[in-house]
């Protein structure tokens, strides 16, 4: 089923503030996977559909670039 | 005696022209998922309104007796048509004739189309597929010389490519591979659209960049994801039909030229409508973000928001909307991107957008939540401050009426750029609004360095100062000193913006702007 796994990317350069949904978490659409911090604001990266977090590719406190893969997700 | 033989010849030549590059080439165009230029014109224009100019210009062949045997039309199809009952100019590349290349163009045809748009003040839609420009390198052999771009007296097309932007609305549709001058003509527009799977745009295509060591497909080099994110193209769609619909909709907000004002349409949405959701749209926790687009959707006339350039400079949302039927240029912050701070790209987006509003006499509404310019090393390297002061100058150079709603943050120099600095505009602050020269975080460390250094418990001192300052930061204290003129219940937003749109109408002056628009 690997072909169904989607890569979630950060749309901004930011600090990873919190992993809200570790690998294995089942989420509804728009539930938060990871919370970034940018300009002192908490910016959520949300589930594009209902599904399950397969893998988290970053750690809290890590700096991510715009476009960087941060998680994989199975709808 | 009638002129029947001549009429027959005219119809024969027209029939040849309608066959474009021939059945094989048309089949190839369709197999690639793309329409022909004539199908595109039919898709764009009101039914039956296309009036073609120069249809029978092309390369003819004759038999020994001097009778016409074939006519390959020029690969530029152009003429007048109507869109939603208003006259426009359409100018399309025919990819079935020499791949849309300038090799098969009659130079004066696209120039006349551009000039007619300019002189008759008609919105211009460029349907672009191919390269245009000086043609392929084959022209070195066919003309016996290399092409100096523009050459002697060859500047007209380049002149109008830019000049039309200060005269009439210009829309570009990239509907296939678009390179060289074709790319320039697509980018030099007020609004450009490309199709996702069937088009790509680049200065030079894969064979050329491969010689430089980059081995890329068309999509990898200049597909929609590259070009919309870069801001070189405004919008990408799944089908050509969607592209036509976007072009028509874009034009519906604009006057036909700078000599008109934006057309007001009937509206059945109550200007006094209040949406309770607005009262809790902004989180009380200042670190939390919220979605700006649902706020926009609920304050404008239902369904009237038309966003442009969504993928570029994403901390700022730009688009057209209507308030009680009156078109406005609407700009809003998106806190999901860098908290709504102005990046260099966002500044570039603001500049082009306010120039567009100024050019076509559109009142501007700005829903502001801007914590300042983007900060940090990357932001400095991107010359954010240079682009930032250009954006400030662009806003200050506008003469169209302005109204700003401060939704949440207004900080620093970017925070200032919420209204033209040299003249009066309307401004309202939501109950959730906050402002300052600097944010407290980091600002206290800078402003109270001596106090903090002298404190036994630095953290406690920091917290104490922060509490003290927070007590004074209430927007009501600012209003008390008339440093902001109005704080409003956010549920009144639509009523106040409809009121602004009405106030703006008599101020819209249908004369060319002193600021000449650049792409």
PDB file of N, CA and C in Angstrom, chain B residues 355-391:
ATOM      1  N   UNK B 355      -0.524  48.361  -7.632  1.00  0.00           N
ATOM      2  CA  UNK B 355      -0.388  49.009  -8.946  1.00  0.00           C
ATOM      3  C   UNK B 355      -1.581  48.663  -9.842  1.00  0.00           C
ATOM      4  N   UNK B 356      -2.003  47.417  -9.768  1.00  0.00           N
ATOM      5  CA  UNK B 356      -3.172  46.986 -10.546  1.00  0.00           C
ATOM      6  C   UNK B 356      -4.423  47.757 -10.107  1.00  0.00           C
ATOM      7  N   UNK B 357      -4.608  47.881  -8.798  1.00  0.00           N
ATOM      8  CA  UNK B 357      -5.760  48.612  -8.267  1.00  0.00           C
ATOM      9  C   UNK B 357      -5.716  50.073  -8.712  1.00  0.00           C
ATOM     10  N   UNK B 358      -4.529  50.662  -8.628  1.00  0.00           N
ATOM     11  CA  UNK B 358      -4.378  52.070  -9.007  1.00  0.00           C
ATOM     12  C   UNK B 358      -4.652  52.258 -10.504  1.00  0.00           C
ATOM     13  N   UNK B 359      -4.140  51.335 -11.311  1.00  0.00           N
ATOM     14  CA  UNK B 359      -4.297  51.449 -12.762  1.00  0.00           C
ATOM     15  C   UNK B 359      -5.767  51.455 -13.170  1.00  0.00           C
ATOM     16  N   UNK B 360      -6.565  50.599 -12.519  1.00  0.00           N
ATOM     17  CA  UNK B 360      -7.962  50.453 -12.951  1.00  0.00           C
ATOM     18  C   UNK B 360      -8.968  51.049 -11.970  1.00  0.00           C
ATOM     19  N   UNK B 361      -8.471  51.962 -11.133  1.00  0.00           N
ATOM     20  CA  UNK B 361      -9.363  52.762 -10.279  1.00  0.00           C
ATOM     21  C   UNK B 361     -10.222  51.899  -9.352  1.00  0.00           C
ATOM     22  N   UNK B 362      -9.582  50.916  -8.750  1.00  0.00           N
ATOM     23  CA  UNK B 362     -10.313  50.057  -7.815  1.00  0.00           C
ATOM     24  C   UNK B 362     -10.006  50.474  -6.383  1.00  0.00           C
ATOM     25  N   UNK B 363     -11.040  50.729  -5.590  1.00  0.00           N
ATOM     26  CA  UNK B 363     -10.801  51.003  -4.174  1.00  0.00           C
ATOM     27  C   UNK B 363     -10.101  49.802  -3.536  1.00  0.00           C
ATOM     28  N   UNK B 364      -9.252  50.069  -2.563  1.00  0.00           N
ATOM     29  CA  UNK B 364      -8.517  48.987  -1.908  1.00  0.00           C
ATOM     30  C   UNK B 364      -9.060  48.762  -0.494  1.00  0.00           C
ATOM     31  N   UNK B 365      -9.268  47.505  -0.170  1.00  0.00           N
ATOM     32  CA  UNK B 365      -9.599  47.117   1.207  1.00  0.00           C
ATOM     33  C   UNK B 365      -8.491  46.195   1.695  1.00  0.00           C
ATOM     34  N   UNK B 366      -7.985  46.473   2.884  1.00  0.00           N
ATOM     35  CA  UNK B 366      -6.889  45.677   3.433  1.00  0.00           C
ATOM     36  C   UNK B 366      -7.301  45.151   4.807  1.00  0.00           C
ATOM     37  N   UNK B 367      -7.351  43.842   4.930  1.00  0.00           N
ATOM     38  CA  UNK B 367      -7.610  43.195   6.220  1.00  0.00           C
ATOM     39  C   UNK B 367      -6.253  42.824   6.807  1.00  0.00           C
ATOM     40  N   UNK B 368      -5.784  43.621   7.746  1.00  0.00           N
ATOM     41  CA  UNK B 368      -4.397  43.513   8.182  1.00  0.00           C
ATOM     42  C   UNK B 368      -4.209  42.675   9.444  1.00  0.00           C
ATOM     43  N   UNK B 369      -3.245  41.760   9.362  1.00  0.00           N
ATOM     44  CA  UNK B 369      -2.720  41.096  10.547  1.00  0.00           C
ATOM     45  C   UNK B 369      -1.241  40.875  10.268  1.00  0.00           C
ATOM     46  N   UNK B 370      -0.469  41.911  10.483  1.00  0.00           N
ATOM     47  CA  UNK B 370       0.939  41.880  10.074  1.00  0.00           C
ATOM     48  C   UNK B 370       1.849  42.150  11.269  1.00  0.00           C
ATOM     49  N   UNK B 371       2.593  41.120  11.691  1.00  0.00           N
ATOM     50  CA  UNK B 371       3.508  41.325  12.818  1.00  0.00           C
ATOM     51  C   UNK B 371       4.795  42.037  12.409  1.00  0.00           C
ATOM     52  N   UNK B 372       4.901  42.445  11.149  1.00  0.00           N
ATOM     53  CA  UNK B 372       6.083  43.175  10.693  1.00  0.00           C
ATOM     54  C   UNK B 372       6.651  42.539   9.446  1.00  0.00           C
ATOM     55  N   UNK B 373       7.816  43.035   9.043  1.00  0.00           N
ATOM     56  CA  UNK B 373       8.544  42.356   7.978  1.00  0.00           C
ATOM     57  C   UNK B 373       9.084  41.052   8.538  1.00  0.00           C
ATOM     58  N   UNK B 374       9.275  40.075   7.674  1.00  0.00           N
ATOM     59  CA  UNK B 374       9.917  38.830   8.067  1.00  0.00           C
ATOM     60  C   UNK B 374      11.319  39.154   8.578  1.00  0.00           C
ATOM     61  N   UNK B 375      11.733  38.510   9.666  1.00  0.00           N
ATOM     62  CA  UNK B 375      13.060  38.771  10.224  1.00  0.00           C
ATOM     63  C   UNK B 375      13.935  37.519  10.116  1.00  0.00           C
ATOM     64  N   UNK B 376      15.217  37.703  10.338  1.00  0.00           N
ATOM     65  CA  UNK B 376      16.148  36.584  10.288  1.00  0.00           C
ATOM     66  C   UNK B 376      17.110  36.720   9.114  1.00  0.00           C
ATOM     67  N   UNK B 377      18.127  35.856   9.124  1.00  0.00           N
ATOM     68  CA  UNK B 377      19.185  35.944   8.114  1.00  0.00           C
ATOM     69  C   UNK B 377      18.649  35.763   6.693  1.00  0.00           C
ATOM     70  N   UNK B 378      17.754  34.762   6.510  1.00  0.00           N
ATOM     71  CA  UNK B 378      17.229  34.514   5.163  1.00  0.00           C
ATOM     72  C   UNK B 378      16.472  35.733   4.655  1.00  0.00           C
ATOM     73  N   UNK B 379      15.737  36.369   5.561  1.00  0.00           N
ATOM     74  CA  UNK B 379      14.965  37.556   5.175  1.00  0.00           C
ATOM     75  C   UNK B 379      15.898  38.698   4.793  1.00  0.00           C
ATOM     76  N   UNK B 380      17.007  38.850   5.516  1.00  0.00           N
ATOM     77  CA  UNK B 380      17.960  39.909   5.172  1.00  0.00           C
ATOM     78  C   UNK B 380      18.589  39.624   3.812  1.00  0.00           C
ATOM     79  N   UNK B 381      18.931  38.352   3.580  1.00  0.00           N
ATOM     80  CA  UNK B 381      19.553  37.981   2.298  1.00  0.00           C
ATOM     81  C   UNK B 381      18.615  38.209   1.120  1.00  0.00           C
ATOM     82  N   UNK B 382      17.320  38.145   1.392  1.00  0.00           N
ATOM     83  CA  UNK B 382      16.328  38.331   0.316  1.00  0.00           C
ATOM     84  C   UNK B 382      16.024  39.815   0.087  1.00  0.00           C
ATOM     85  N   UNK B 383      16.734  40.713   0.786  1.00  0.00           N
ATOM     86  CA  UNK B 383      16.503  42.162   0.644  1.00  0.00           C
ATOM     87  C   UNK B 383      15.061  42.526   0.985  1.00  0.00           C
ATOM     88  N   UNK B 384      14.563  41.923   2.053  1.00  0.00           N
ATOM     89  CA  UNK B 384      13.175  42.174   2.452  1.00  0.00           C
ATOM     90  C   UNK B 384      12.919  43.667   2.662  1.00  0.00           C
ATOM     91  N   UNK B 385      13.875  44.359   3.228  1.00  0.00           N
ATOM     92  CA  UNK B 385      13.631  45.769   3.517  1.00  0.00           C
ATOM     93  C   UNK B 385      13.568  46.598   2.229  1.00  0.00           C
ATOM     94  N   UNK B 386      14.381  46.235   1.238  1.00  0.00           N
ATOM     95  CA  UNK B 386      14.317  46.960  -0.053  1.00  0.00           C
ATOM     96  C   UNK B 386      12.944  46.757  -0.697  1.00  0.00           C
ATOM     97  N   UNK B 387      12.519  45.497  -0.773  1.00  0.00           N
ATOM     98  CA  UNK B 387      11.186  45.220  -1.329  1.00  0.00           C
ATOM     99  C   UNK B 387      10.121  45.852  -0.448  1.00  0.00           C
ATOM    100  N   UNK B 388      10.365  45.873   0.837  1.00  0.00           N
ATOM    101  CA  UNK B 388       9.401  46.428   1.788  1.00  0.00           C
ATOM    102  C   UNK B 388       9.173  47.911   1.567  1.00  0.00           C
ATOM    103  N   UNK B 389      10.246  48.660   1.370  1.00  0.00           N
ATOM    104  CA  UNK B 389      10.043  50.097   1.156  1.00  0.00           C
ATOM    105  C   UNK B 389       9.508  50.378  -0.246  1.00  0.00           C
ATOM    106  N   UNK B 390       9.767  49.482  -1.182  1.00  0.00           N
ATOM    107  CA  UNK B 390       9.111  49.610  -2.498  1.00  0.00           C
ATOM    108  C   UNK B 390       7.600  49.437  -2.331  1.00  0.00           C
ATOM    109  N   UNK B 391       7.221  48.449  -1.506  1.00  0.00           N
ATOM    110  CA  UNK B 391       5.787  48.226  -1.262  1.00  0.00           C
ATOM    111  C   UNK B 391       5.193  49.452  -0.572  1.00  0.00           C
TER     112      UNK B 391
END
